[in-house]
Amino acid sequence: MTLRTRFAPSPTGQVHIGNLRAAIFNWLFTRHAGGEFLLRIEDTDRERSTPEAVQAVLNAMQWLGLTTDGEALYQSTRREAHLAAAETLLQSGHAYKLDKGGTGKGEAVLFKMPGTDMAFRDLIKGDLHKAAADLPDFVIVRSDGNPVFHLANVVDDIHMGITHVIRGDDHVENTYRHVALYQALGAPVPRFAHLPMIVNAQGKPYSKRDGAAYVGDFRDKGYEPDALFNYLALLGWNPGDDREVMPREELVAAFSLDRVQSKAAQFDFRKFEWMNAEYLKRLPPDSYRARFRRELEESKLLPADISENYLDSVSSLLRERIKSWPETTLQAGYFFTEHYSFDPDAVRKRLKKEGAPELLAALREAFSALPNFDAASTETALRALAETRGVNASELIHPLRVIVTGQPGGPSLFHLLEVIGRERVLARMARPIPA
RNA sequence: GUCCCCAUCGUCUAGAGGCCUAGGACACCAGGUUUUCAUCCUGGUAACACGAGUUCGAAUCUCGUUGGGGACGCCA
């Protein structure tokens, strides 16, 4: 029998990282075992399910590289099968009709629990039990004729041949009902694994109030999908050794459910950002360049007539310093416009300093006399001037950086001067000190 | 309220009776490298919730306490 798992989101909004992690764990587990990973869209809640939300699920999975086997199954197309199962249960005496509480709305179909204590072995939490008294009968078909989640879920899992149900912690209590349904339907009971939740600093379920909570948030903020994947894989699971930055194949090879934590984990944004930076560093040069270009275009920083050479130079200067794309493009502005902004603190500290304007003027003079304007030449000239004036080189370096870039920090100064070029550098050095 | 689950540095975690004066990573602090910021290198602060028991020996096993979380829908 083929090992088969599924991700069964209900498309009622954006994809939450908790759900995403469930998908990731399912995927990792399945790929490790060489089984099949299926997608089922639980769109039976007509009120809340939307096509946009379905698309969000699909987009999220594609962005993260969560490949599925076969077509997605839409639960709304399975209504007849759900109802047929209810009929079967009615016939076999496992279910009965009841006007619960005398609503007058008609009769609902209730599933009759076995009336015995129940137990199942969770692949993550171990042996779980529940007393019969705590396992009441429950509705499987509403009085309006619509099947309820528990029924639909189990019937579809049987239909799809799901062997391992890996889902969120919040379904633990439902599992007894589900097990009873499988048994009453005469179907083999799958293995269950319940993932602990992702919580915020207060120990409550992580929500949008705690920061980026939806997959789309991470994509919009320019984070790397592989970094999110890796970080989430490590939230509640570890390979058993010290590895943390792990390529997809390594994650697949190392994954096992018995190393999944049974306690909730807190999403640590700082560690995630570190992970993201690790992935950025490892980006192959050509993908880095393509991404850099795209980011610039999207933030409207890129002039139409820019030369590929110039773009190349800028991207390699910024490359070694990037932590995130937004941060990078924020730093890139002054390479493409003369209307770059000035950091007020830097201006005050470096340009409004006594003697700075005069030193800058002298330096400008020295720069214009240079036969070549490469990094080595400007550095030599600057240090020579410092020597002559009897000041520390940094007395020239800092004001120079601020007047040319507007920023207190940045890439190697002499190299960026070379990239920007003599003409523009001299022009910038001659501009009045910003207020 | 009832039922269930959980409990190692601030955070993610290693640890399945002696290898633990508890290891790694992020964050933080200090020093070094650097023209700056970042990177990078070195070092440091920091945890077994508490109490009983079992044992020659407990972070690891048992019980209790406390704390936290989840589920209790004709939602999914």
Tab-separated table of N, CA, C and O in Angstrom, chain A residues 34-99:
chain	number	residue	atom	x	y	z
A	34	GLY	N	9.057	8.453	0.071
A	34	GLY	CA	8.779	8.097	-1.315
A	34	GLY	C	7.304	7.850	-1.572
A	34	GLY	O	6.940	7.055	-2.439
A	35	GLY	N	6.448	8.515	-0.790
A	35	GLY	CA	5.009	8.324	-0.973
A	35	GLY	C	4.398	9.413	-1.829
A	35	GLY	O	5.105	10.082	-2.582
A	36	GLU	N	3.095	9.576	-1.719
A	36	GLU	CA	2.403	10.587	-2.508
A	36	GLU	C	1.778	11.643	-1.607
A	36	GLU	O	1.152	11.318	-0.606
A	37	PHE	N	1.951	12.885	-2.011
A	37	PHE	CA	1.443	14.017	-1.246
A	37	PHE	C	0.315	14.659	-2.048
A	37	PHE	O	0.529	15.124	-3.160
A	38	LEU	N	-0.880	14.643	-1.474
A	38	LEU	CA	-2.069	15.132	-2.187
A	38	LEU	C	-2.614	16.435	-1.589
A	38	LEU	O	-2.351	16.739	-0.429
A	39	LEU	N	-3.350	17.132	-2.415
A	39	LEU	CA	-3.985	18.367	-1.946
A	39	LEU	C	-5.493	18.235	-2.027
A	39	LEU	O	-6.033	17.792	-3.032
A	40	ARG	N	-6.143	18.575	-0.919
A	40	ARG	CA	-7.602	18.575	-0.932
A	40	ARG	C	-8.076	19.933	-0.430
A	40	ARG	O	-7.700	20.369	0.657
A	41	ILE	N	-8.877	20.580	-1.232
A	41	ILE	CA	-9.405	21.878	-0.852
A	41	ILE	C	-10.735	21.663	-0.143
A	41	ILE	O	-11.697	21.205	-0.753
A	42	GLU	N	-10.784	21.993	1.139
A	42	GLU	CA	-12.014	21.776	1.900
A	42	GLU	C	-12.914	23.017	1.811
A	42	GLU	O	-12.972	23.829	2.727
A	43	ASP	N	-13.586	23.093	0.690
A	43	ASP	CA	-14.370	24.286	0.362
A	43	ASP	C	-15.862	24.097	0.589
A	43	ASP	O	-16.678	24.641	-0.152
A	44	THR	N	-16.210	23.306	1.590
A	44	THR	CA	-17.639	23.059	1.800
A	44	THR	C	-18.337	24.174	2.567
A	44	THR	O	-19.545	24.223	2.624
A	45	ASP	N	-17.561	25.044	3.148
A	45	ASP	CA	-18.158	26.175	3.838
A	45	ASP	C	-18.412	27.262	2.802
A	45	ASP	O	-17.581	28.126	2.548
A	46	ARG	N	-19.585	27.212	2.217
A	46	ARG	CA	-19.920	28.129	1.115
A	46	ARG	C	-19.841	29.589	1.516
A	46	ARG	O	-19.522	30.458	0.716
A	47	GLU	N	-20.160	29.821	2.740
A	47	GLU	CA	-20.164	31.197	3.230
A	47	GLU	C	-18.777	31.828	3.133
A	47	GLU	O	-18.615	32.945	2.672
A	48	ARG	N	-17.804	31.057	3.573
A	48	ARG	CA	-16.477	31.648	3.713
A	48	ARG	C	-15.454	31.280	2.635
A	48	ARG	O	-14.429	31.931	2.523
A	49	SER	N	-15.714	30.227	1.894
A	49	SER	CA	-14.740	29.820	0.880
A	49	SER	C	-14.795	30.736	-0.336
A	49	SER	O	-15.872	31.038	-0.825
A	50	THR	N	-13.637	31.158	-0.806
A	50	THR	CA	-13.601	32.011	-1.988
A	50	THR	C	-12.560	31.513	-2.984
A	50	THR	O	-11.588	30.877	-2.593
A	51	PRO	N	-12.782	31.815	-4.251
A	51	PRO	CA	-11.811	31.435	-5.298
A	51	PRO	C	-10.445	32.080	-5.041
A	51	PRO	O	-9.406	31.474	-5.291
A	52	GLU	N	-10.473	33.301	-4.508
A	52	GLU	CA	-9.217	34.006	-4.228
A	52	GLU	C	-8.411	33.227	-3.196
A	52	GLU	O	-7.199	33.117	-3.280
A	53	ALA	N	-9.130	32.708	-2.201
A	53	ALA	CA	-8.455	31.965	-1.151
A	53	ALA	C	-7.874	30.651	-1.688
A	53	ALA	O	-6.801	30.220	-1.277
A	54	VAL	N	-8.588	30.045	-2.621
A	54	VAL	CA	-8.061	28.827	-3.242
A	54	VAL	C	-6.772	29.165	-3.971
A	54	VAL	O	-5.757	28.464	-3.856
A	55	GLN	N	-6.807	30.280	-4.691
A	55	GLN	CA	-5.626	30.707	-5.427
A	55	GLN	C	-4.470	30.999	-4.478
A	55	GLN	O	-3.324	30.712	-4.763
A	56	ALA	N	-4.786	31.551	-3.325
A	56	ALA	CA	-3.744	31.861	-2.335
A	56	ALA	C	-3.056	30.569	-1.881
A	56	ALA	O	-1.837	30.531	-1.697
A	57	VAL	N	-3.840	29.521	-1.708
A	57	VAL	CA	-3.275	28.232	-1.315
A	57	VAL	C	-2.337	27.724	-2.404
A	57	VAL	O	-1.192	27.336	-2.147
A	58	LEU	N	-2.833	27.752	-3.627
A	58	LEU	CA	-2.040	27.275	-4.763
A	58	LEU	C	-0.745	28.082	-4.913
A	58	LEU	O	0.336	27.519	-5.128
A	59	ASN	N	-0.883	29.403	-4.785
A	59	ASN	CA	0.294	30.258	-4.908
A	59	ASN	C	1.328	29.959	-3.827
A	59	ASN	O	2.522	29.894	-4.097
A	60	ALA	N	0.822	29.823	-2.619
A	60	ALA	CA	1.724	29.575	-1.506
A	60	ALA	C	2.488	28.277	-1.726
A	60	ALA	O	3.705	28.199	-1.510
A	61	MET	N	1.788	27.257	-2.166
A	61	MET	CA	2.439	25.971	-2.357
A	61	MET	C	3.456	26.020	-3.473
A	61	MET	O	4.523	25.421	-3.390
A	62	GLN	N	3.123	26.757	-4.499
A	62	GLN	CA	4.066	26.863	-5.604
A	62	GLN	C	5.297	27.669	-5.182
A	62	GLN	O	6.422	27.314	-5.492
A	63	TRP	N	5.054	28.731	-4.432
A	63	TRP	CA	6.155	29.588	-4.003
A	63	TRP	C	7.152	28.796	-3.150
A	63	TRP	O	8.352	28.974	-3.237
A	64	LEU	N	6.611	27.927	-2.317
A	64	LEU	CA	7.461	27.137	-1.419
A	64	LEU	C	7.977	25.850	-2.062
A	64	LEU	O	8.757	25.126	-1.451
A	65	GLY	N	7.534	25.570	-3.265
A	65	GLY	CA	7.976	24.338	-3.908
A	65	GLY	C	7.370	23.098	-3.293
A	65	GLY	O	8.000	22.040	-3.265
A	66	LEU	N	6.147	23.223	-2.804
A	66	LEU	CA	5.464	22.060	-2.218
A	66	LEU	C	4.719	21.323	-3.327
A	66	LEU	O	3.522	21.520	-3.534
A	67	THR	N	5.439	20.486	-4.005
A	67	THR	CA	4.870	19.768	-5.133
A	67	THR	C	3.886	18.706	-4.668
A	67	THR	O	4.102	18.034	-3.676
A	68	THR	N	2.792	18.581	-5.408
A	68	THR	CA	1.799	17.568	-5.046
A	68	THR	C	1.739	16.504	-6.135
A	68	THR	O	2.215	16.712	-7.250
A	69	ASP	N	1.148	15.379	-5.780
A	69	ASP	CA	1.006	14.293	-6.739
A	69	ASP	C	-0.448	14.219	-7.178
A	69	ASP	O	-1.331	13.972	-6.367
A	70	GLY	N	-0.679	14.450	-8.423
A	70	GLY	CA	-2.046	14.390	-8.942
A	70	GLY	C	-2.801	15.700	-8.736
A	70	GLY	O	-2.294	16.643	-8.143
A	71	GLU	N	-4.004	15.704	-9.244
A	71	GLU	CA	-4.838	16.895	-9.176
A	71	GLU	C	-5.387	17.137	-7.777
A	71	GLU	O	-5.571	16.203	-6.998
A	72	ALA	N	-5.674	18.385	-7.479
A	72	ALA	CA	-6.287	18.717	-6.192
A	72	ALA	C	-7.734	18.221	-6.203
A	72	ALA	O	-8.407	18.243	-7.230
A	73	LEU	N	-8.192	17.757	-5.056
A	73	LEU	CA	-9.584	17.323	-4.934
A	73	LEU	C	-10.360	18.416	-4.213
A	73	LEU	O	-9.962	18.877	-3.145
A	74	TYR	N	-11.472	18.846	-4.844
A	74	TYR	CA	-12.297	19.857	-4.196
A	74	TYR	C	-13.399	19.146	-3.426
A	74	TYR	O	-14.199	18.423	-4.021
A	75	GLN	N	-13.434	19.381	-2.148
A	75	GLN	CA	-14.375	18.657	-1.306
A	75	GLN	C	-15.836	18.917	-1.669
A	75	GLN	O	-16.688	18.049	-1.489
A	76	SER	N	-16.097	20.087	-2.189
A	76	SER	CA	-17.478	20.423	-2.535
A	76	SER	C	-18.040	19.488	-3.613
A	76	SER	O	-19.251	19.363	-3.754
A	77	THR	N	-17.151	18.841	-4.364
A	77	THR	CA	-17.621	17.921	-5.410
A	77	THR	C	-17.958	16.547	-4.844
A	77	THR	O	-18.406	15.670	-5.568
A	78	ARG	N	-17.753	16.365	-3.572
A	78	ARG	CA	-17.888	15.040	-2.971
A	78	ARG	C	-19.147	14.877	-2.116
A	78	ARG	O	-19.300	13.884	-1.407
A	79	ARG	N	-20.006	15.848	-2.186
A	79	ARG	CA	-21.195	15.854	-1.355
A	79	ARG	C	-21.999	14.560	-1.396
A	79	ARG	O	-22.387	14.013	-0.364
A	80	GLU	N	-22.227	14.051	-2.592
A	80	GLU	CA	-23.023	12.825	-2.723
A	80	GLU	C	-22.364	11.661	-1.987
A	80	GLU	O	-23.029	10.855	-1.345
A	81	ALA	N	-21.052	11.588	-2.107
A	81	ALA	CA	-20.317	10.496	-1.445
A	81	ALA	C	-20.438	10.609	0.071
A	81	ALA	O	-20.584	9.608	0.776
A	82	HIS	N	-20.393	11.835	0.564
A	82	HIS	CA	-20.514	12.038	2.009
A	82	HIS	C	-21.887	11.593	2.490
A	82	HIS	O	-22.021	10.895	3.493
A	83	LEU	N	-22.898	11.982	1.722
A	83	LEU	CA	-24.262	11.640	2.097
A	83	LEU	C	-24.497	10.132	2.004
A	83	LEU	O	-25.194	9.535	2.825
A	84	ALA	N	-23.869	9.527	0.992
A	84	ALA	CA	-24.006	8.078	0.816
A	84	ALA	C	-23.400	7.358	2.019
A	84	ALA	O	-23.946	6.359	2.509
A	85	ALA	N	-22.285	7.892	2.506
A	85	ALA	CA	-21.628	7.281	3.666
A	85	ALA	C	-22.539	7.388	4.884
A	85	ALA	O	-22.652	6.444	5.679
A	86	ALA	N	-23.198	8.541	5.012
A	86	ALA	CA	-24.101	8.729	6.139
A	86	ALA	C	-25.236	7.711	6.057
A	86	ALA	O	-25.642	7.126	7.065
A	87	GLU	N	-25.717	7.487	4.831
A	87	GLU	CA	-26.794	6.523	4.624
A	87	GLU	C	-26.335	5.120	5.040
A	87	GLU	O	-27.047	4.380	5.714
A	88	THR	N	-25.110	4.785	4.646
A	88	THR	CA	-24.525	3.489	5.009
A	88	THR	C	-24.500	3.330	6.529
A	88	THR	O	-24.841	2.270	7.064
A	89	LEU	N	-24.086	4.399	7.193
A	89	LEU	CA	-23.986	4.339	8.650
A	89	LEU	C	-25.371	4.193	9.285
A	89	LEU	O	-25.535	3.500	10.293
A	90	LEU	N	-26.334	4.835	8.648
A	90	LEU	CA	-27.711	4.732	9.132
A	90	LEU	C	-28.180	3.279	9.010
A	90	LEU	O	-28.760	2.701	9.929
A	91	GLN	N	-27.902	2.706	7.831
A	91	GLN	CA	-28.293	1.317	7.548
A	91	GLN	C	-27.658	0.341	8.535
A	91	GLN	O	-28.292	-0.595	9.002
A	92	SER	N	-26.369	0.564	8.805
A	92	SER	CA	-25.632	-0.382	9.655
A	92	SER	C	-25.863	-0.126	11.136
A	92	SER	O	-25.299	-0.809	11.978
A	93	GLY	N	-26.679	0.875	11.428
A	93	GLY	CA	-26.984	1.138	12.829
A	93	GLY	C	-25.927	1.937	13.566
A	93	GLY	O	-25.963	2.066	14.776
A	94	HIS	N	-24.968	2.511	12.804
A	94	HIS	CA	-23.934	3.311	13.437
A	94	HIS	C	-24.352	4.774	13.572
A	94	HIS	O	-23.623	5.588	14.110
A	95	ALA	N	-25.521	5.054	12.984
A	95	ALA	CA	-25.990	6.440	13.060
A	95	ALA	C	-27.503	6.438	13.205
A	95	ALA	O	-28.156	5.444	12.917
A	96	TYR	N	-28.018	7.549	13.663
A	96	TYR	CA	-29.458	7.657	13.844
A	96	TYR	C	-29.886	9.105	13.643
A	96	TYR	O	-29.057	10.026	13.706
A	97	LYS	N	-31.183	9.250	13.367
A	97	LYS	CA	-31.687	10.600	13.140
A	97	LYS	C	-32.266	11.160	14.427
A	97	LYS	O	-32.805	10.421	15.236
A	98	LEU	N	-32.124	12.444	14.551
A	98	LEU	CA	-32.614	13.061	15.774
A	98	LEU	C	-32.862	14.541	15.574
A	98	LEU	O	-32.085	15.232	14.912
A	99	ASP	N	-33.967	15.000	16.116
A	99	ASP	CA	-34.200	16.443	16.107
A	99	ASP	C	-33.638	16.945	17.415
A	99	ASP	O	-34.325	17.053	18.418
